[in-house]
Coordinates of C-alpha atoms and ligand atoms in Angstrom, one line a residue:
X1 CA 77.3 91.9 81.1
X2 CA 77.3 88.5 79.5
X3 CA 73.5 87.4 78.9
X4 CA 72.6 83.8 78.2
X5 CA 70.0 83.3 76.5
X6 CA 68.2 82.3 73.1
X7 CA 67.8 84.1 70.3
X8 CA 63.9 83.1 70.5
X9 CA 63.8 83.5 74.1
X10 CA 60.4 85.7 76.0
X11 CA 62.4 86.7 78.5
X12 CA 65.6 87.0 77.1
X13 CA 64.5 89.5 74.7
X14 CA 62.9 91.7 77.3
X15 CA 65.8 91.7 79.6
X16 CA 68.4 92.9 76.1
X17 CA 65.5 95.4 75.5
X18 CA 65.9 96.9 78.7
X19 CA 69.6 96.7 78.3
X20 CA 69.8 98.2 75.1
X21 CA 67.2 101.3 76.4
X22 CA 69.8 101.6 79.0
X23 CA 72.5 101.7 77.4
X24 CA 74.5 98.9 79.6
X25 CA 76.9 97.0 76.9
X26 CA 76.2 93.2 76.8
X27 CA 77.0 90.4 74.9
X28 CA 74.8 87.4 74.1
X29 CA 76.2 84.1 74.8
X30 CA 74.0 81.1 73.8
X31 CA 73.1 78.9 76.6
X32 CA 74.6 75.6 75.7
X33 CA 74.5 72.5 78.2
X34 CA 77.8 73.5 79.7
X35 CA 76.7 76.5 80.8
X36 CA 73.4 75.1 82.0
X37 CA 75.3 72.9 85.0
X38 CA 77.3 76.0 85.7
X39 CA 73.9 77.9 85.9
X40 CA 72.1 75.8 87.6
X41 CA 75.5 75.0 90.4
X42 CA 75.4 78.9 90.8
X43 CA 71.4 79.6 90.7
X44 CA 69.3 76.0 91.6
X45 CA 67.8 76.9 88.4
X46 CA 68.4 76.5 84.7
X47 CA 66.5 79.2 83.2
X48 CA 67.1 81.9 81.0
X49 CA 68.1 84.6 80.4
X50 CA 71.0 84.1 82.5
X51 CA 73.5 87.2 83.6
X52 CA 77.1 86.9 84.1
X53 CA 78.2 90.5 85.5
X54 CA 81.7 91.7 85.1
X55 CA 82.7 91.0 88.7
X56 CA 81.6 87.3 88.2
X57 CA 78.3 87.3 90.0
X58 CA 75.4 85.1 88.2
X59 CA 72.1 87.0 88.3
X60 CA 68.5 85.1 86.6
X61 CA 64.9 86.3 86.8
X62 CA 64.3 89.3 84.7
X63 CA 61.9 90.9 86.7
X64 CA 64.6 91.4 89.8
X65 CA 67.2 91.3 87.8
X66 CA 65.4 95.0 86.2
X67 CA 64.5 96.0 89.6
X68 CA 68.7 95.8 90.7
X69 CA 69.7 97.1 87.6
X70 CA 67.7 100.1 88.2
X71 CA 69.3 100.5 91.5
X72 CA 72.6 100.5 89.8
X73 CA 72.1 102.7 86.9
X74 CA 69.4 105.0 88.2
X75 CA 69.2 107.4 85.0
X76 CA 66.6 107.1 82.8
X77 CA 64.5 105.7 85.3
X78 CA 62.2 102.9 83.9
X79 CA 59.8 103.1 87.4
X80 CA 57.5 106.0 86.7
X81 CA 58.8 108.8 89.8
X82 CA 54.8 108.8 90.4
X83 CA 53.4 105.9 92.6
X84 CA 50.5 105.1 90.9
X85 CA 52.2 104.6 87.9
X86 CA 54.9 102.7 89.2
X87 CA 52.3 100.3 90.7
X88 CA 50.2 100.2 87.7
X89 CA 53.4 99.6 85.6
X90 CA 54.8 96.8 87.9
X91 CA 51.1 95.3 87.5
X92 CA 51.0 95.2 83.8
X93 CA 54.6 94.0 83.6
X94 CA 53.6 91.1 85.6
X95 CA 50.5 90.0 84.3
X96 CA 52.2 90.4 80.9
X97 CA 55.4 88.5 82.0
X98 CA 53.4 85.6 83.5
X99 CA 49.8 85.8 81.6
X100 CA 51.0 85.5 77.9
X101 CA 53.4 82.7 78.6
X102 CA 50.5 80.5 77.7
X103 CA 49.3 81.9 74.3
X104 CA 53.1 82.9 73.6
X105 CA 53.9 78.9 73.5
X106 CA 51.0 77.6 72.3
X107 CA 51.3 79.2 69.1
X108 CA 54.9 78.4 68.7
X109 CA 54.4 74.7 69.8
X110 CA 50.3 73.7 68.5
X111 CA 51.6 75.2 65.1
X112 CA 53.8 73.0 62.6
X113 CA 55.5 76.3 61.4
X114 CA 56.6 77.7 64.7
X115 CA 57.7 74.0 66.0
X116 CA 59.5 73.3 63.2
X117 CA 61.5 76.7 62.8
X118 CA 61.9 77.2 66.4
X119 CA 63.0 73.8 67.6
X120 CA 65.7 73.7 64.8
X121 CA 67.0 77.3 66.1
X122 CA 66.7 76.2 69.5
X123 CA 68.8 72.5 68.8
X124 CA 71.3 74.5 67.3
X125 CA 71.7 77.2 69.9
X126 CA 70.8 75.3 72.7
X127 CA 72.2 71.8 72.5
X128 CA 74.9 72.0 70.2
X129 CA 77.3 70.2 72.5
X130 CA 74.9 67.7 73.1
X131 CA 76.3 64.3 70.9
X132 CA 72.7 63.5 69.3
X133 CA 71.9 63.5 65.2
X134 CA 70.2 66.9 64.7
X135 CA 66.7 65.6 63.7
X136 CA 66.4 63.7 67.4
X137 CA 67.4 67.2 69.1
X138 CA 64.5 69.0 67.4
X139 CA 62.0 66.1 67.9
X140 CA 63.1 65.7 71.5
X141 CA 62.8 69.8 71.7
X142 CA 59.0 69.9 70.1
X143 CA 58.0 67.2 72.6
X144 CA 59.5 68.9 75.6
X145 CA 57.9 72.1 74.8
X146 CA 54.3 71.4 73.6
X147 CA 54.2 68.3 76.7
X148 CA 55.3 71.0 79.3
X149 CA 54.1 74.4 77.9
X150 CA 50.8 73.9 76.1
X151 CA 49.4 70.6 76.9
X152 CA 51.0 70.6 80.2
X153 CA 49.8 74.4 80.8
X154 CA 46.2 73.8 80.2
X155 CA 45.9 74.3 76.3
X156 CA 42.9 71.6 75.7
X157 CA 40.0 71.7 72.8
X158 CA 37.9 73.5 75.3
X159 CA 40.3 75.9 76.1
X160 CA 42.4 76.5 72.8
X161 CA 39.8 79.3 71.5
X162 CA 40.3 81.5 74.9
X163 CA 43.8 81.0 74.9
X164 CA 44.0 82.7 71.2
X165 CA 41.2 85.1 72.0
X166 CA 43.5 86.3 74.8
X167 CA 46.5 87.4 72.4
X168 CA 44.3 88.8 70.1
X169 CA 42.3 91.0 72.8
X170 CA 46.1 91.6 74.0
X171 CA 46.7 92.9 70.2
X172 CA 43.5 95.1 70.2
X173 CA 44.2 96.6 73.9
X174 CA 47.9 97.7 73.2
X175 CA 46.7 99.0 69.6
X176 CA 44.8 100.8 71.4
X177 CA 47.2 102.5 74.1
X178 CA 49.8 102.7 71.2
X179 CA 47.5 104.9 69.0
X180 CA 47.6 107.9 71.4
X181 CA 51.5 107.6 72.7
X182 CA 54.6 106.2 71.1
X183 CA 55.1 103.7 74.8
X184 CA 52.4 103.0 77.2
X185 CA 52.9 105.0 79.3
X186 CA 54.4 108.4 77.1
X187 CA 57.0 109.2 75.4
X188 CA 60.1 106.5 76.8
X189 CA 59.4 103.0 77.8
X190 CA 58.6 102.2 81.4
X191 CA 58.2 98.4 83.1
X192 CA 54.8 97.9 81.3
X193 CA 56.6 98.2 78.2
X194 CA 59.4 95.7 78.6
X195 CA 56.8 93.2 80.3
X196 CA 54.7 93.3 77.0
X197 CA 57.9 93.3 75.0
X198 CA 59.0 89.9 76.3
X199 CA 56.0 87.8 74.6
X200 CA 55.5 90.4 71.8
X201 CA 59.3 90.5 70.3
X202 CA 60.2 87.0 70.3
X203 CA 57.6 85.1 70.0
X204 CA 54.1 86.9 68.6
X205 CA 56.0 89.4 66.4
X206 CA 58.3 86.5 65.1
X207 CA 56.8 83.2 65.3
X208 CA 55.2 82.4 61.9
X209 CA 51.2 82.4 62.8
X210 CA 51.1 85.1 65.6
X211 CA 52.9 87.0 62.8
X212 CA 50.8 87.6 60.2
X213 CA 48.1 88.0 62.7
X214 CA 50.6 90.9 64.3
X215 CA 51.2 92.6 61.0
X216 CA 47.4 92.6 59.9
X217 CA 45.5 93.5 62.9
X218 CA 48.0 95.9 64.6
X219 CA 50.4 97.4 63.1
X220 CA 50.6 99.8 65.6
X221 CA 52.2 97.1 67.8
X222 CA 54.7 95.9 64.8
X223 CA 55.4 99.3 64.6
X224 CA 56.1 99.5 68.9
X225 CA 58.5 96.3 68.9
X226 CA 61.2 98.4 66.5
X227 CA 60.6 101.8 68.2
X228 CA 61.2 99.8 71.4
X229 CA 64.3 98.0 70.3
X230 CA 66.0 101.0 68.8
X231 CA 65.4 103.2 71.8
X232 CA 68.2 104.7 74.4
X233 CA 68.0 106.5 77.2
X234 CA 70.5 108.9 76.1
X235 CA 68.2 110.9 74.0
X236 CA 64.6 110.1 75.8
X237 CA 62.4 112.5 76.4
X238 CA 61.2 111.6 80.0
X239 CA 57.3 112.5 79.6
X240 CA 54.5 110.8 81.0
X241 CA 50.8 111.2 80.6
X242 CA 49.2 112.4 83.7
X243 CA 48.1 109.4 86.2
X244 CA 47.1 105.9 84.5
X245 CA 46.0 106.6 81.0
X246 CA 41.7 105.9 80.6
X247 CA 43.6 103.3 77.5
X248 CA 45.1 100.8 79.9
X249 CA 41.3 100.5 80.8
X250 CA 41.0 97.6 78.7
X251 CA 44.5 95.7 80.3
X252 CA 43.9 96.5 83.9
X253 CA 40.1 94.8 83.3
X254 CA 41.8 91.7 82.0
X255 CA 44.5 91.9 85.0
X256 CA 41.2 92.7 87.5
X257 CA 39.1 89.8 86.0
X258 CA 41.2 87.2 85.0
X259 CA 45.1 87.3 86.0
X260 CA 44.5 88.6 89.8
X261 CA 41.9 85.9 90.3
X262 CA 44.4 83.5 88.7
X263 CA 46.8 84.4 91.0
X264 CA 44.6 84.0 93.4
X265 CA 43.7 80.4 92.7
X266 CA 47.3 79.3 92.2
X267 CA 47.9 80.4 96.1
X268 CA 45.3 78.9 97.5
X269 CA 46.1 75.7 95.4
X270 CA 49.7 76.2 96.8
X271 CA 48.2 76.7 100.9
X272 CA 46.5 73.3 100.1
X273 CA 49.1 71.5 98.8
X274 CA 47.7 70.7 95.9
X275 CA 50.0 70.2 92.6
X276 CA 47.1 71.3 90.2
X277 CA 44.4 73.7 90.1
X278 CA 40.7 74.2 88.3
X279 CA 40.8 77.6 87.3
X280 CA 37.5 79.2 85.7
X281 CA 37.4 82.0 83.7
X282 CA 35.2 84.0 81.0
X283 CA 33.2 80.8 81.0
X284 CA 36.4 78.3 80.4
X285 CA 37.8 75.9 82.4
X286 CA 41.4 75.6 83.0
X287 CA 43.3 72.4 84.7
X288 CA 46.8 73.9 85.4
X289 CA 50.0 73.1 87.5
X290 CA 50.7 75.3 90.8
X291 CA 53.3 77.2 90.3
X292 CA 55.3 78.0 93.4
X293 CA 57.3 81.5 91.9
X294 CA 53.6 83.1 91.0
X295 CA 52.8 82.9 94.9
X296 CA 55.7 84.7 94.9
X297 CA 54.5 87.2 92.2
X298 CA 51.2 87.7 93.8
X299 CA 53.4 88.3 97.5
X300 CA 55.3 91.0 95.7
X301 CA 52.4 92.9 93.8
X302 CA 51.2 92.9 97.7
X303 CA 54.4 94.0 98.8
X304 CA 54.8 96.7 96.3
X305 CA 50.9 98.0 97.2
X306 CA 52.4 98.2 101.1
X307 CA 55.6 99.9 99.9
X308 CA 54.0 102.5 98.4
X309 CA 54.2 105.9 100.1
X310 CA 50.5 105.9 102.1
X311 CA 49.4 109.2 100.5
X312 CA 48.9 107.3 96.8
X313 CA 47.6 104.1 98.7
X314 CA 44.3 105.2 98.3
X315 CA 44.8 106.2 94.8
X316 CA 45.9 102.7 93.5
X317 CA 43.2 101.0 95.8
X318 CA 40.6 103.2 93.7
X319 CA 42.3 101.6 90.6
X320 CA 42.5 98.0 91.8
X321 CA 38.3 98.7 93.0
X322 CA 37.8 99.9 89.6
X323 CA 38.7 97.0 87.7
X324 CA 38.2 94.6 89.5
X325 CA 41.4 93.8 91.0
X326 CA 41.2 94.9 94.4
X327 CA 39.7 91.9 96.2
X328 CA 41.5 88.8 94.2
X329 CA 44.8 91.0 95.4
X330 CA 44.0 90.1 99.0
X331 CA 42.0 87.3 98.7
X332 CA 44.1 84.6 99.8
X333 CA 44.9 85.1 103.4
X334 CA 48.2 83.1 105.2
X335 CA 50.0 82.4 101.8
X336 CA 53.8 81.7 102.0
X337 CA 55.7 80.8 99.0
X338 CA 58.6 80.8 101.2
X339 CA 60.5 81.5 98.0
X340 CA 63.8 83.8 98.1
X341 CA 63.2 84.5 101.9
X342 CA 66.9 85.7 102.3
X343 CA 66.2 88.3 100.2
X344 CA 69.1 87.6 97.3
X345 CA 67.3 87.6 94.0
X346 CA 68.7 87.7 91.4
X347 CA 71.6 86.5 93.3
X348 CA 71.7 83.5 95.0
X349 CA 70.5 80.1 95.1
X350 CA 66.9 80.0 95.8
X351 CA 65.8 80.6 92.1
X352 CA 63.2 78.7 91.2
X353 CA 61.8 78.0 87.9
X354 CA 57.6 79.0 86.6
X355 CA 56.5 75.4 86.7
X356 CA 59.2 73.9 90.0
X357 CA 57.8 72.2 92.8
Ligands
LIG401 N1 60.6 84.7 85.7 C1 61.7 84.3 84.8 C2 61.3 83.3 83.8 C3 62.4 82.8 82.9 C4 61.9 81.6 82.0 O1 61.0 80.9 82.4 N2 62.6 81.5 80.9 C5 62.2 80.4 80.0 C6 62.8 80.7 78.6 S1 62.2 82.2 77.9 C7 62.9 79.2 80.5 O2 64.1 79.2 80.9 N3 62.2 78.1 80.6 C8 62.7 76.9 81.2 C9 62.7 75.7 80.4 O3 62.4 75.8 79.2 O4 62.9 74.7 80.9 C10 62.3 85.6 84.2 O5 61.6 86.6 84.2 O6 63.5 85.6 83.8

């Protein structure tokens, strides 16, 4: 598999963690402007990480993209065999993929040292085909970045402090998960772990400020990102911890009381046609864009709660009830994002990117 992607890319990290777990040989291409027209030809989108399989096809959007791979190469399955589990892993992998976007590029952009060492890696990786002086690439790059993701994603005075508070809660929660099992969920990496992985590898765990905070106030986590990175399936031990662990506690609370609600918002912004929404939370108020692909998240956590065998249904209700998640799941009635209809992620052409229309 050929992977485009950035070196300091969220999702492209968690998509060659997951390949490297399973073992499926890739090579990293960088994801120059060429390629972006090819990608976004092939896709409607440019985003990355892109994959280029052997037979040609173009795949993007990690969280399908996993779900196919997994059909393909079965063994070691990274969807727990138990149903609650699976749900509760597909939750946190989405809360984490979509949740710590914010706080993952606000302390990369609001932070001199971040902008300045990523936006020079990213001109050089990025745009080196592109005929500009170097120093109007990385200006161009910081401006982009903190206008679309932080300023543009709701990062204000008011709601700067919640924003950190969330990472460092995040920190404190995984800590705490992490002090009782070497992944989440046991003893080999599930979902969960390579949603957390994407925000936690290549940006918190390497990005100047989030850094230091990382190394100091849990190690645990440092300690997770390597273990992660240098595990393969070929000699994992397959052993979960009965049910959902009482440690994710903590993350499905925050999923319950925050994310799900979120979701919920966004979709009901989306019905209305509105292009922004006010989104209150913890006692913070959030302006933020609608996104059109997180209707489609919240369609396919439902999707995943009615494709669940009806036995465990129940089960993962109970969950849901128990932190709070149960009611903001089903809250919004007569959504459509009308996204990927035909069914072809993480093929075809109806990719569309976190922030399109
Ligand atoms: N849901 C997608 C999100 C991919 C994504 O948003 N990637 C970021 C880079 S890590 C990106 O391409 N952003 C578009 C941009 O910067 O314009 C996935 O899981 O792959």
């Amino acid at each position: 598999v050929r992977v485009y992607g950035s070196e300091a890319s969220y999702y492209t990290g968690k998509l060659e963690g997951y390949l490297r777990y399973k073992e499926i040989p890739y090579e990293r291409a960088p994801l120059n402007v060429a390629v972006q027209r090819e990608a976004r030809r092939r896709l409607g989108v440019m985003q990355f990480p892109v994959a280029v399989l052997p037979d040609g096809r173009w795949m993007t959007d990690t969280t399908p993209m996993i779900e196919w791979l997994e059909s393909q190469h079965p063994q070691p399955a990274v969807i727990p065999p138990d149903p609650v589990q699976a749900f509760a892993s597909r939750l946190l992998e989405d809360y984490a993929d979509e949740w710590l976007w914010r706080p993952a590029m606000h302390y990369r952009w609001s932070y001199p040292e971040g902008a300045y060492l990523r936006s020079r890696q990213l001109a050089s990786e990025l745009t080196q085909d592109l005929p500009l002086p170097e120093f109007v690439k990385r200006f161009l790059i910081r401006r982009r970045q903190f206008g679309r993701f932080v300023r543009g994603d709701g990062v204000t005075a008011e709601t700067r402090a919640h924003v950190e508070d969330t990472y460092l809660r995040t920190l404190d929660q995984l800590e705490a998960v992490l002090a009782v099992r070497p992944f989440l969920l046991g003893a080999a990496p599930t979902l969960a772990d390579f949603g957390f992985f994407g925000s936690m590898f290549r940006h918190f765990g390497i990005d100047p400020n989030p850094a230091v905070i990382m190394r100091e106030r849990a190690p645990g986590v440092y300690a997770w990102l390597a273990r992660l990175w240098n595990a393969r399936g070929s000699r994992a031990r397959l052993e979960f911890a009965p049910g959902v662990p009482t440690e994710w506690g903590p993350l499905l609370r925050e999923v319950g009381a925050v994310y799900l609600p979120y979701l919920a918002a966004n979709a009901e912004a989306w019905k209305r046609g509105r292009r922004a929404l006010d989104f209150e939370t913890e006692g913070v108020s959030y302006r933020l864009p609608t996104s059109r692909y997180r209707v489609w998240c919240l369609e396919r956590l439902r999707a995943a709660f009615e494709a669940a065998p009806p036995e465990a249904r129940p089960e993962i209700r109970a969950l849901l009830e128990q932190h709070g998640g149960w009611e903001p799941l089903f809250r919004t009635e007569g959504v459509r994002s009308g996204y990927d209809e035909a069914r072809e992620a993480p093929f075809g052409s109806a990719n569309i990117p976190v922030f399109g229309g």
